[in-house]
Amino acid sequence: MERRARARRTALGLPSSRREAQKELARSKVYLDGRRISDWLPEDPLDASAPRLAGESKVWALVQLWAKWADEAPPPRRFIAGLIEAAQPVRHVTSPATAALPAHLTSLFEEQAERGEVWPYAIHSGTGARRALSAVYIRQALTPRGRSGLREEAASTVEEFLSSSDARHLFIEAGPGSGKSTMMARLAGRLSRRLLDGGAGQNGQLPLWVTAAQLASDADGVDQALTKMLFRGAQPPEDQNRRFTAMLEEIEIGLAPGHSWLLLVDGLDEVPTQQERARLARHLATLAMSQAGSSGRMRIVLTCRPLHRVERAYFTDAGFRHCRVAPFDRAQLEEFALRWFGEDEPGRAQAARYLHQVDGARLEEVTAVPLLAAVAAAVFEAWPEKGLPNNHHALLEQYRAYLTGAKAQQREGLFGQLVANAGHDQEALQAVEFLRNNLEELQRHAAIEAVTQTSPDLRGSALNWLSGRVGARARTVIPGWGEQVASLMTTSGLIVDSEGSLAFLHASFAEHLAAEAAALSLPSRFDGASRQWQDFTHDAAQLSGPKARAARAALLHYAHRHPRDALALLDWLQRGRSEEHHFLAGFLLAKGSPHTTDHLDTYLAKLPDLSAPSWQLTQHMSDPRVTRALRSYAETSPEGKNRQWALEALSVHDPAAARTIADRQASTAAYDGPLRVDPWDMEPATVEDSWLVESGPVIQALLDTLGHDTQHDLGEYEHLVCGLICSSPDALDSLIPRSTLVEALQRELPSWAEHAVDHLLHIMNSPAHTPEARIEAAEFLLEFGRDHQPRIAAVLGFLASDAELSIDNRWAAAEALAGLGAPHLAQARHFVQQMATDPATPAYQRYELTAYLAGTEAPVPRLDASGPGPLPGPESGPRPTTPV
């Protein structure tokens, strides 16, 4: 019926995709995304999953829509209901606990349970793994981290964290492909299934699984976006303007006592701009500190790639527990291989050969990343006799070739259909030929859009790109041009149809293609005297920032495409005097760039003069000479920090030798294993921290990092600088005096100063922030001059007079108001007198306030021990007056 419906719509020149069906159904308040339809009706029928009984009404609505599109009568509803019931693997029996769930929650948990069985990325020819996710999934450990980045305690699974009595929220960081999204999928699916089967879930927790991009893109804000998710299946629809946190008790009506909500927010890093990430981070931090969050009635689990410490502080300051996902160890990789290939023969023999090839290619570090372990398994299955490549770049390219080959027949069929539809129109035929010759370039364009845009429309962007090169005639002459182009893009295997639109199956593959595009824009020959090459390597050599990561990835592509020039590039980098150039050389060596033994020896000899990031790169160099050099440095280096860094890297290559050396040296008695760097991203969270702390005055370090074109890089750093300004005084004083930083910003980067002022004004004016934060923001605003003094005085006066606040907060606001100078002293004194004479004020505080007014003793320190001191008495300042 779907095929007939789509054929008729196409003939009429109307859109007929599953995304269009989703839109049509949403107009009737039926919410069914294209991905769900694709699960029921995939390309390979063996991959089909049956709709559950709770979704019968949605299936019926879809059948009615297709019947309307096909201009035919729908089959009887009882026939459809019978099909769904007959397709259930086990006949559904409603348990008492399931019956207690409201209907809209049952629908939510049914959907999450189904999604929890689906791989978050495609593996086999774009159709996912051959087995359900639950059958292959390996539970990974979380390693808790303190603010210093060092290990605090033994690793545990996310389930163990949630079962503990510690009610803190979880903030989970890890590099791309490390299993964050898979972990969230299985957690949400498992808890949802327990609830539906009558269990209590994980300590009675009700999971709500959402992506950060969904929350960031909702114009109504986080609170209302969560309410919409919960009540989208409710009949009648609930008021969309109500807040999730205010409705928690209402939502739990009818549930067993003791339930709490578990909010699972996946992929903060997929919110591309720092401004949007910062806004969402503030909302989530506020939600965590709300009454529901602090009482344990709601816990938040958040995942993302490693953040800068200023961005991370939003969550650590809100009480989140900071963890990292531990990579696969050898035992987990072996278990994964058995689950993937099967524990019975011939699967067991295949798993053994797969592990043998991993060892032969020295891919232990690469396959420690779950995504790459799965990619390597798919490549091994495609070419079992060929052998796995020896670095992750080559592995991704081989996987890409496998997916492209698997889709070759489909691709040729689509091109044949386009030629037939073009008829004898020469301009349309030329457009089809251009598309055939430039399909890879179109996919790279889509990758750039996916990496750089907030909510990219890859299909629309691709069609616009094509129209700009071949004109609009193909779109108007060839029936179904847009849908055929979208289908051709999916034949790369790296792009999939997601809910009727296009998306990359994993962000890492979009970054891979975007880096390839950047590499192709470079000159084919390397020339160290060229300004273009100097600027590009300068960007790549920086230790932090998205621009640096993208430039390094592009250089790696270039090196593999131009092996001879890669040698010249390494020669040039290693002749450089700056540490950044040697760091970049080490990155290329660690990533498998073509090199000679002299390049590796030069890098190892230079290590004693380099800092921690360069030492950490040696964790991913598989040459035996690296192990020997690290052992020598760990035993003989006169510098204590070099011995420590050598031990950390050696622990990855030879743990027994590292432990023996550590035990012999009293100075390293506290050594507790390596601070293991992410094996794919190779950018430890400590890099940016050490860069800020160890580079002298912070503002100078920031300006040096920006290079020549300050305005171009402003967006990458403005929130970080602003975060430093707005952080607590203790966090900044060890780096640079706040007044010095503000002065430098106003002089060198006025745009940053303006942004910081806006941010401080937002904090000061927002009731969502704590009184302490609002008073601090008001005080810090004064560093930028007196222009905002009237607004500051109004807010401080409001806080000082608010009877709902604690005396400490009101007193602190009055002190800050007095600090504004003579025009506000009398008003501040009046507020303090009100507190001192109020019968509701505790007796000991009335005594302190009275003494403070009289100036007979120093004021009790409040928010800041450097406050203005006692307010002047009537004899030393203006007489108190009632403020107007």
mmCIF file with all atom_site columns, N, CA, C and O in Angstrom, residues 595-612:
data_model
loop_
_atom_site.group_PDB
_atom_site.id
_atom_site.type_symbol
_atom_site.label_atom_id
_atom_site.label_alt_id
_atom_site.label_comp_id
_atom_site.label_asym_id
_atom_site.label_entity_id
_atom_site.label_seq_id
_atom_site.pdbx_PDB_ins_code
_atom_site.Cartn_x
_atom_site.Cartn_y
_atom_site.Cartn_z
_atom_site.occupancy
_atom_site.B_iso_or_equiv
_atom_site.pdbx_formal_charge
_atom_site.auth_seq_id
_atom_site.auth_comp_id
_atom_site.auth_asym_id
_atom_site.auth_atom_id
_atom_site.pdbx_PDB_model_num
ATOM 1  N N  . HIS A 1 595 ? 55.647 7.909  7.679  1.00 0.00 ? 595 HIS A N  1
ATOM 2  C CA . HIS A 1 595 ? 56.817 8.502  8.326  1.00 0.00 ? 595 HIS A CA 1
ATOM 3  C C  . HIS A 1 595 ? 57.987 7.538  8.231  1.00 0.00 ? 595 HIS A C  1
ATOM 4  O O  . HIS A 1 595 ? 57.825 6.362  7.877  1.00 0.00 ? 595 HIS A O  1
ATOM 5  N N  . THR A 1 596 ? 59.168 8.037  8.557  1.00 0.00 ? 596 THR A N  1
ATOM 6  C CA . THR A 1 596 ? 60.372 7.201  8.597  1.00 0.00 ? 596 THR A CA 1
ATOM 7  C C  . THR A 1 596 ? 60.762 6.959  10.052 1.00 0.00 ? 596 THR A C  1
ATOM 8  O O  . THR A 1 596 ? 60.236 7.593  10.966 1.00 0.00 ? 596 THR A O  1
ATOM 9  N N  . THR A 1 597 ? 61.727 6.045  10.244 1.00 0.00 ? 597 THR A N  1
ATOM 10 C CA . THR A 1 597 ? 62.203 5.786  11.608 1.00 0.00 ? 597 THR A CA 1
ATOM 11 C C  . THR A 1 597 ? 62.875 7.030  12.190 1.00 0.00 ? 597 THR A C  1
ATOM 12 O O  . THR A 1 597 ? 62.821 7.255  13.402 1.00 0.00 ? 597 THR A O  1
ATOM 13 N N  . ASP A 1 598 ? 63.492 7.836  11.334 1.00 0.00 ? 598 ASP A N  1
ATOM 14 C CA . ASP A 1 598 ? 64.136 9.053  11.833 1.00 0.00 ? 598 ASP A CA 1
ATOM 15 C C  . ASP A 1 598 ? 63.107 10.019 12.427 1.00 0.00 ? 598 ASP A C  1
ATOM 16 O O  . ASP A 1 598 ? 63.387 10.701 13.416 1.00 0.00 ? 598 ASP A O  1
ATOM 17 N N  . HIS A 1 599 ? 61.931 10.109 11.823 1.00 0.00 ? 599 HIS A N  1
ATOM 18 C CA . HIS A 1 599 ? 60.900 10.991 12.370 1.00 0.00 ? 599 HIS A CA 1
ATOM 19 C C  . HIS A 1 599 ? 60.498 10.560 13.777 1.00 0.00 ? 599 HIS A C  1
ATOM 20 O O  . HIS A 1 599 ? 60.352 11.398 14.679 1.00 0.00 ? 599 HIS A O  1
ATOM 21 N N  . LEU A 1 600 ? 60.320 9.254  13.966 1.00 0.00 ? 600 LEU A N  1
ATOM 22 C CA . LEU A 1 600 ? 59.934 8.772  15.290 1.00 0.00 ? 600 LEU A CA 1
ATOM 23 C C  . LEU A 1 600 ? 61.062 8.983  16.289 1.00 0.00 ? 600 LEU A C  1
ATOM 24 O O  . LEU A 1 600 ? 60.822 9.423  17.427 1.00 0.00 ? 600 LEU A O  1
ATOM 25 N N  . ASP A 1 601 ? 62.301 8.694  15.885 1.00 0.00 ? 601 ASP A N  1
ATOM 26 C CA . ASP A 1 601 ? 63.434 8.887  16.795 1.00 0.00 ? 601 ASP A CA 1
ATOM 27 C C  . ASP A 1 601 ? 63.581 10.351 17.192 1.00 0.00 ? 601 ASP A C  1
ATOM 28 O O  . ASP A 1 601 ? 63.886 10.672 18.353 1.00 0.00 ? 601 ASP A O  1
ATOM 29 N N  . THR A 1 602 ? 63.378 11.253 16.240 1.00 0.00 ? 602 THR A N  1
ATOM 30 C CA . THR A 1 602 ? 63.476 12.687 16.540 1.00 0.00 ? 602 THR A CA 1
ATOM 31 C C  . THR A 1 602 ? 62.426 13.100 17.559 1.00 0.00 ? 602 THR A C  1
ATOM 32 O O  . THR A 1 602 ? 62.705 13.856 18.499 1.00 0.00 ? 602 THR A O  1
ATOM 33 N N  . TYR A 1 603 ? 61.227 12.586 17.391 1.00 0.00 ? 603 TYR A N  1
ATOM 34 C CA . TYR A 1 603 ? 60.153 12.940 18.326 1.00 0.00 ? 603 TYR A CA 1
ATOM 35 C C  . TYR A 1 603 ? 60.456 12.413 19.722 1.00 0.00 ? 603 TYR A C  1
ATOM 36 O O  . TYR A 1 603 ? 60.297 13.133 20.719 1.00 0.00 ? 603 TYR A O  1
ATOM 37 N N  . LEU A 1 604 ? 60.903 11.170 19.818 1.00 0.00 ? 604 LEU A N  1
ATOM 38 C CA . LEU A 1 604 ? 61.208 10.585 21.129 1.00 0.00 ? 604 LEU A CA 1
ATOM 39 C C  . LEU A 1 604 ? 62.355 11.326 21.809 1.00 0.00 ? 604 LEU A C  1
ATOM 40 O O  . LEU A 1 604 ? 62.350 11.516 23.027 1.00 0.00 ? 604 LEU A O  1
ATOM 41 N N  . ALA A 1 605 ? 63.341 11.760 21.030 1.00 0.00 ? 605 ALA A N  1
ATOM 42 C CA . ALA A 1 605 ? 64.472 12.488 21.612 1.00 0.00 ? 605 ALA A CA 1
ATOM 43 C C  . ALA A 1 605 ? 64.050 13.861 22.118 1.00 0.00 ? 605 ALA A C  1
ATOM 44 O O  . ALA A 1 605 ? 64.636 14.393 23.076 1.00 0.00 ? 605 ALA A O  1
ATOM 45 N N  . LYS A 1 606 ? 63.037 14.450 21.502 1.00 0.00 ? 606 LYS A N  1
ATOM 46 C CA . LYS A 1 606 ? 62.583 15.791 21.872 1.00 0.00 ? 606 LYS A CA 1
ATOM 47 C C  . LYS A 1 606 ? 61.654 15.770 23.082 1.00 0.00 ? 606 LYS A C  1
ATOM 48 O O  . LYS A 1 606 ? 61.419 16.813 23.718 1.00 0.00 ? 606 LYS A O  1
ATOM 49 N N  . LEU A 1 607 ? 61.121 14.602 23.458 1.00 0.00 ? 607 LEU A N  1
ATOM 50 C CA . LEU A 1 607 ? 60.109 14.513 24.505 1.00 0.00 ? 607 LEU A CA 1
ATOM 51 C C  . LEU A 1 607 ? 60.477 15.230 25.809 1.00 0.00 ? 607 LEU A C  1
ATOM 52 O O  . LEU A 1 607 ? 59.624 15.890 26.406 1.00 0.00 ? 607 LEU A O  1
ATOM 53 N N  . PRO A 1 608 ? 61.706 15.119 26.328 1.00 0.00 ? 608 PRO A N  1
ATOM 54 C CA . PRO A 1 608 ? 62.010 15.783 27.607 1.00 0.00 ? 608 PRO A CA 1
ATOM 55 C C  . PRO A 1 608 ? 61.765 17.289 27.603 1.00 0.00 ? 608 PRO A C  1
ATOM 56 O O  . PRO A 1 608 ? 61.582 17.881 28.660 1.00 0.00 ? 608 PRO A O  1
ATOM 57 N N  . ASP A 1 609 ? 61.769 17.914 26.418 1.00 0.00 ? 609 ASP A N  1
ATOM 58 C CA . ASP A 1 609 ? 61.543 19.363 26.332 1.00 0.00 ? 609 ASP A CA 1
ATOM 59 C C  . ASP A 1 609 ? 60.071 19.720 26.105 1.00 0.00 ? 609 ASP A C  1
ATOM 60 O O  . ASP A 1 609 ? 59.740 20.904 25.995 1.00 0.00 ? 609 ASP A O  1
ATOM 61 N N  . LEU A 1 610 ? 59.211 18.712 26.037 1.00 0.00 ? 610 LEU A N  1
ATOM 62 C CA . LEU A 1 610 ? 57.796 18.946 25.701 1.00 0.00 ? 610 LEU A CA 1
ATOM 63 C C  . LEU A 1 610 ? 56.921 18.766 26.936 1.00 0.00 ? 610 LEU A C  1
ATOM 64 O O  . LEU A 1 610 ? 57.357 18.227 27.952 1.00 0.00 ? 610 LEU A O  1
ATOM 65 N N  . SER A 1 611 ? 55.666 19.205 26.838 1.00 0.00 ? 611 SER A N  1
ATOM 66 C CA . SER A 1 611 ? 54.745 19.153 27.978 1.00 0.00 ? 611 SER A CA 1
ATOM 67 C C  . SER A 1 611 ? 53.819 17.935 27.884 1.00 0.00 ? 611 SER A C  1
ATOM 68 O O  . SER A 1 611 ? 53.930 17.120 26.965 1.00 0.00 ? 611 SER A O  1
ATOM 69 N N  . ALA A 1 612 ? 52.888 17.845 28.831 1.00 0.00 ? 612 ALA A N  1
ATOM 70 C CA . ALA A 1 612 ? 52.066 16.645 28.996 1.00 0.00 ? 612 ALA A CA 1
ATOM 71 C C  . ALA A 1 612 ? 51.339 16.204 27.721 1.00 0.00 ? 612 ALA A C  1
ATOM 72 O O  . ALA A 1 612 ? 51.341 15.004 27.412 1.00 0.00 ? 612 ALA A O  1
#
